[in-house]
Amino acid sequence: MCSLYDVARNSRRWPLTIFFNLLNISCINALNVYSANKNYAKVNRADFLETLALCLIRPNTERRILNKNLPKSIRFRGRKLLGLEKETETEKNVKTKRPGGVGKCHLCGRARNKSTRNSCETCYKWVGMQRSPQIYMRLLFQ
């Protein structure tokens, strides 16, 4: 049964080989317990393994979707994997606010090295006093 849907990969590291072996055995045991609870109904092992894997990664994927530090492509793939094509309400409401203080202007660069206390209202990047956030947003979306 283990040879039909083997999750093991070729590896020279023996701890990884033992982990894959334990994963195979635990998947077989989980399938046996699941089929025993369903009065020994016929269950396709490939479908069961896919459902089991998706159930195991769901909490971590949901947490990673809300992480604004990850690239949008990774967050989009997570939403697609979970079947959530649009942004959720909690994801829209989560914003990382810039703490108070002084930062370097994002548009001026290191050559001018301008310090500022102002930041853009949407992306929270530092924007100098001579460059208003509206100008920054126009430059950003061109």
PDB file of C-alpha atoms in Angstrom:
ATOM      1  CA  MET A   1       0.000   0.000   0.000  1.00  0.00           C
ATOM      2  CA  CYS A   2       2.906   2.300   0.720  1.00  0.00           C
ATOM      3  CA  SER A   3       4.450   1.775  -2.703  1.00  0.00           C
ATOM      4  CA  LEU A   4       1.402   2.941  -4.679  1.00  0.00           C
ATOM      5  CA  TYR A   5       1.294   6.501  -3.312  1.00  0.00           C
ATOM      6  CA  ASP A   6       4.714   7.019  -1.846  1.00  0.00           C
ATOM      7  CA  VAL A   7       5.504  10.498  -0.466  1.00  0.00           C
ATOM      8  CA  ALA A   8       9.214   9.769  -0.044  1.00  0.00           C
ATOM      9  CA  ARG A   9      11.843  11.607  -2.064  1.00  0.00           C
ATOM     10  CA  ASN A  10      15.396  10.593  -2.864  1.00  0.00           C
ATOM     11  CA  SER A  11      17.707  11.957  -0.240  1.00  0.00           C
ATOM     12  CA  ARG A  12      21.147  11.192   1.134  1.00  0.00           C
ATOM     13  CA  ARG A  13      20.221  12.553   4.546  1.00  0.00           C
ATOM     14  CA  TRP A  14      19.017   9.707   6.709  1.00  0.00           C
ATOM     15  CA  PRO A  15      16.821  11.836   9.040  1.00  0.00           C
ATOM     16  CA  LEU A  16      14.836  13.006   6.024  1.00  0.00           C
ATOM     17  CA  THR A  17      14.433   9.434   4.816  1.00  0.00           C
ATOM     18  CA  ILE A  18      13.141   8.371   8.232  1.00  0.00           C
ATOM     19  CA  PHE A  19      10.728  11.335   8.263  1.00  0.00           C
ATOM     20  CA  PHE A  20       9.279  10.336   4.869  1.00  0.00           C
ATOM     21  CA  ASN A  21       8.913   6.743   6.053  1.00  0.00           C
ATOM     22  CA  LEU A  22       7.057   7.904   9.173  1.00  0.00           C
ATOM     23  CA  LEU A  23       4.870  10.133   7.002  1.00  0.00           C
ATOM     24  CA  ASN A  24       3.960   7.165   4.768  1.00  0.00           C
ATOM     25  CA  ILE A  25       3.097   4.983   7.748  1.00  0.00           C
ATOM     26  CA  SER A  26       1.053   7.694   9.465  1.00  0.00           C
ATOM     27  CA  CYS A  27      -0.916   8.362   6.259  1.00  0.00           C
ATOM     28  CA  ILE A  28      -1.771   4.671   5.954  1.00  0.00           C
ATOM     29  CA  ASN A  29      -2.854   4.575   9.599  1.00  0.00           C
ATOM     30  CA  ALA A  30      -4.970   7.721   9.159  1.00  0.00           C
ATOM     31  CA  LEU A  31      -6.659   6.188   6.108  1.00  0.00           C
ATOM     32  CA  ASN A  32      -7.408   3.000   8.059  1.00  0.00           C
ATOM     33  CA  VAL A  33      -8.929   4.949  10.947  1.00  0.00           C
ATOM     34  CA  TYR A  34     -10.941   7.116   8.547  1.00  0.00           C
ATOM     35  CA  SER A  35     -12.327   4.140   6.635  1.00  0.00           C
ATOM     36  CA  ALA A  36     -13.146   2.337   9.915  1.00  0.00           C
ATOM     37  CA  ASN A  37     -15.148   5.372  11.063  1.00  0.00           C
ATOM     38  CA  LYS A  38     -17.021   5.384   7.725  1.00  0.00           C
ATOM     39  CA  ASN A  39     -18.041   1.687   8.142  1.00  0.00           C
ATOM     40  CA  TYR A  40     -15.254   0.527   5.820  1.00  0.00           C
ATOM     41  CA  ALA A  41     -16.554   2.407   2.815  1.00  0.00           C
ATOM     42  CA  LYS A  42     -14.224   2.422  -0.174  1.00  0.00           C
ATOM     43  CA  VAL A  43     -12.002   5.516  -0.029  1.00  0.00           C
ATOM     44  CA  ASN A  44      -9.546   6.450  -2.749  1.00  0.00           C
ATOM     45  CA  ARG A  45      -6.126   6.873  -1.142  1.00  0.00           C
ATOM     46  CA  ALA A  46      -4.956   9.616  -3.514  1.00  0.00           C
ATOM     47  CA  ASP A  47      -8.042  11.716  -2.784  1.00  0.00           C
ATOM     48  CA  PHE A  48      -7.662  11.094   0.935  1.00  0.00           C
ATOM     49  CA  LEU A  49      -3.988  12.152   0.903  1.00  0.00           C
ATOM     50  CA  GLU A  50      -4.825  15.321  -1.029  1.00  0.00           C
ATOM     51  CA  THR A  51      -7.622  16.236   1.394  1.00  0.00           C
ATOM     52  CA  LEU A  52      -5.394  15.476   4.367  1.00  0.00           C
ATOM     53  CA  ALA A  53      -2.585  17.656   3.009  1.00  0.00           C
ATOM     54  CA  LEU A  54      -4.938  20.580   2.326  1.00  0.00           C
ATOM     55  CA  CYS A  55      -6.428  20.320   5.821  1.00  0.00           C
ATOM     56  CA  LEU A  56      -2.953  20.356   7.362  1.00  0.00           C
ATOM     57  CA  ILE A  57      -1.704  23.416   5.455  1.00  0.00           C
ATOM     58  CA  ARG A  58      -4.922  25.480   5.707  1.00  0.00           C
ATOM     59  CA  PRO A  59      -4.198  27.274   9.052  1.00  0.00           C
ATOM     60  CA  ASN A  60      -0.667  28.256   8.042  1.00  0.00           C
ATOM     61  CA  THR A  61      -1.823  29.421   4.601  1.00  0.00           C
ATOM     62  CA  GLU A  62      -4.599  31.546   6.134  1.00  0.00           C
ATOM     63  CA  ARG A  63      -2.042  33.167   8.433  1.00  0.00           C
ATOM     64  CA  ARG A  64       0.353  33.842   5.547  1.00  0.00           C
ATOM     65  CA  ILE A  65      -2.393  35.456   3.440  1.00  0.00           C
ATOM     66  CA  LEU A  66      -2.774  38.154   6.108  1.00  0.00           C
ATOM     67  CA  ASN A  67       0.980  38.831   6.279  1.00  0.00           C
ATOM     68  CA  LYS A  68       1.582  42.078   4.362  1.00  0.00           C
ATOM     69  CA  ASN A  69       5.361  41.539   4.328  1.00  0.00           C
ATOM     70  CA  LEU A  70       5.079  38.663   1.845  1.00  0.00           C
ATOM     71  CA  PRO A  71       5.024  39.378  -1.894  1.00  0.00           C
ATOM     72  CA  LYS A  72       1.581  39.707  -3.474  1.00  0.00           C
ATOM     73  CA  SER A  73       2.220  36.718  -5.730  1.00  0.00           C
ATOM     74  CA  ILE A  74       2.628  34.390  -2.732  1.00  0.00           C
ATOM     75  CA  ARG A  75      -0.479  35.794  -1.026  1.00  0.00           C
ATOM     76  CA  PHE A  76      -2.428  35.418  -4.284  1.00  0.00           C
ATOM     77  CA  ARG A  77      -1.345  31.775  -4.634  1.00  0.00           C
ATOM     78  CA  GLY A  78      -2.429  31.111  -1.060  1.00  0.00           C
ATOM     79  CA  ARG A  79      -5.859  32.610  -1.736  1.00  0.00           C
ATOM     80  CA  LYS A  80      -6.128  30.559  -4.917  1.00  0.00           C
ATOM     81  CA  LEU A  81      -5.122  27.381  -3.074  1.00  0.00           C
ATOM     82  CA  LEU A  82      -7.803  27.940  -0.439  1.00  0.00           C
ATOM     83  CA  GLY A  83     -10.403  28.986  -2.995  1.00  0.00           C
ATOM     84  CA  LEU A  84     -10.514  32.626  -1.834  1.00  0.00           C
ATOM     85  CA  GLU A  85     -10.097  34.659  -5.010  1.00  0.00           C
ATOM     86  CA  LYS A  86     -10.929  38.072  -3.522  1.00  0.00           C
ATOM     87  CA  GLU A  87      -9.430  39.801  -0.492  1.00  0.00           C
ATOM     88  CA  THR A  88     -11.244  39.098   2.745  1.00  0.00           C
ATOM     89  CA  GLU A  89     -12.547  41.890   4.974  1.00  0.00           C
ATOM     90  CA  THR A  90      -9.954  41.172   7.653  1.00  0.00           C
ATOM     91  CA  GLU A  91      -7.188  41.420   5.055  1.00  0.00           C
ATOM     92  CA  LYS A  92      -8.459  44.820   3.904  1.00  0.00           C
ATOM     93  CA  ASN A  93      -8.597  46.136   7.469  1.00  0.00           C
ATOM     94  CA  VAL A  94      -5.101  44.978   8.426  1.00  0.00           C
ATOM     95  CA  LYS A  95      -2.675  47.857   7.809  1.00  0.00           C
ATOM     96  CA  THR A  96       0.801  48.269   9.087  1.00  0.00           C
ATOM     97  CA  LYS A  97       1.033  51.784  10.459  1.00  0.00           C
ATOM     98  CA  ARG A  98       4.310  53.614  10.467  1.00  0.00           C
ATOM     99  CA  PRO A  99       5.450  54.472  13.967  1.00  0.00           C
ATOM    100  CA  GLY A 100       6.091  58.095  14.734  1.00  0.00           C
ATOM    101  CA  GLY A 101       9.511  59.483  14.146  1.00  0.00           C
ATOM    102  CA  VAL A 102      11.736  60.652  11.353  1.00  0.00           C
ATOM    103  CA  GLY A 103      12.577  58.857   8.127  1.00  0.00           C
ATOM    104  CA  LYS A 104      14.330  59.482   4.831  1.00  0.00           C
ATOM    105  CA  CYS A 105      12.250  60.649   1.853  1.00  0.00           C
ATOM    106  CA  HIS A 106      11.497  57.730  -0.457  1.00  0.00           C
ATOM    107  CA  LEU A 107      11.498  59.879  -3.613  1.00  0.00           C
ATOM    108  CA  CYS A 108      14.585  61.995  -2.935  1.00  0.00           C
ATOM    109  CA  GLY A 109      16.919  59.030  -2.653  1.00  0.00           C
ATOM    110  CA  ARG A 110      20.245  58.836  -0.866  1.00  0.00           C
ATOM    111  CA  ALA A 111      21.815  61.660  -2.860  1.00  0.00           C
ATOM    112  CA  ARG A 112      19.711  64.402  -1.260  1.00  0.00           C
ATOM    113  CA  ASN A 113      19.219  62.514   2.014  1.00  0.00           C
ATOM    114  CA  LYS A 114      16.174  64.541   3.122  1.00  0.00           C
ATOM    115  CA  SER A 115      14.642  63.765   6.519  1.00  0.00           C
ATOM    116  CA  THR A 116      10.872  63.996   6.991  1.00  0.00           C
ATOM    117  CA  ARG A 117       8.069  63.225   9.411  1.00  0.00           C
ATOM    118  CA  ASN A 118       5.409  62.869   6.689  1.00  0.00           C
ATOM    119  CA  SER A 119       4.321  59.584   5.150  1.00  0.00           C
ATOM    120  CA  CYS A 120       1.979  58.486   2.372  1.00  0.00           C
ATOM    121  CA  GLU A 121      -1.502  57.615   3.633  1.00  0.00           C
ATOM    122  CA  THR A 122      -1.854  54.422   1.593  1.00  0.00           C
ATOM    123  CA  CYS A 123       1.583  52.802   1.500  1.00  0.00           C
ATOM    124  CA  TYR A 124       3.183  54.500   4.559  1.00  0.00           C
ATOM    125  CA  LYS A 125       6.431  55.329   2.756  1.00  0.00           C
ATOM    126  CA  TRP A 126       8.240  58.466   3.888  1.00  0.00           C
ATOM    127  CA  VAL A 127       7.518  61.478   1.670  1.00  0.00           C
ATOM    128  CA  GLY A 128       9.302  64.843   1.979  1.00  0.00           C
ATOM    129  CA  MET A 129       7.472  68.074   2.731  1.00  0.00           C
ATOM    130  CA  GLN A 130       8.097  69.488  -0.750  1.00  0.00           C
ATOM    131  CA  ARG A 131       6.578  66.323  -2.265  1.00  0.00           C
ATOM    132  CA  SER A 132       3.031  65.850  -1.073  1.00  0.00           C
ATOM    133  CA  PRO A 133       1.473  62.375  -0.779  1.00  0.00           C
ATOM    134  CA  GLN A 134      -0.824  63.139  -3.741  1.00  0.00           C
ATOM    135  CA  ILE A 135       2.197  63.679  -6.011  1.00  0.00           C
ATOM    136  CA  TYR A 136       3.746  60.477  -4.710  1.00  0.00           C
ATOM    137  CA  MET A 137       0.605  58.484  -5.485  1.00  0.00           C
ATOM    138  CA  ARG A 138       0.483  59.906  -9.034  1.00  0.00           C
ATOM    139  CA  LEU A 139       4.114  58.862  -9.574  1.00  0.00           C
ATOM    140  CA  LEU A 140       3.427  55.447  -8.071  1.00  0.00           C
ATOM    141  CA  PHE A 141       0.535  54.579 -10.401  1.00  0.00           C
ATOM    142  CA  GLN A 142       2.037  55.879 -13.671  1.00  0.00           C
TER     143      GLN A 142
END
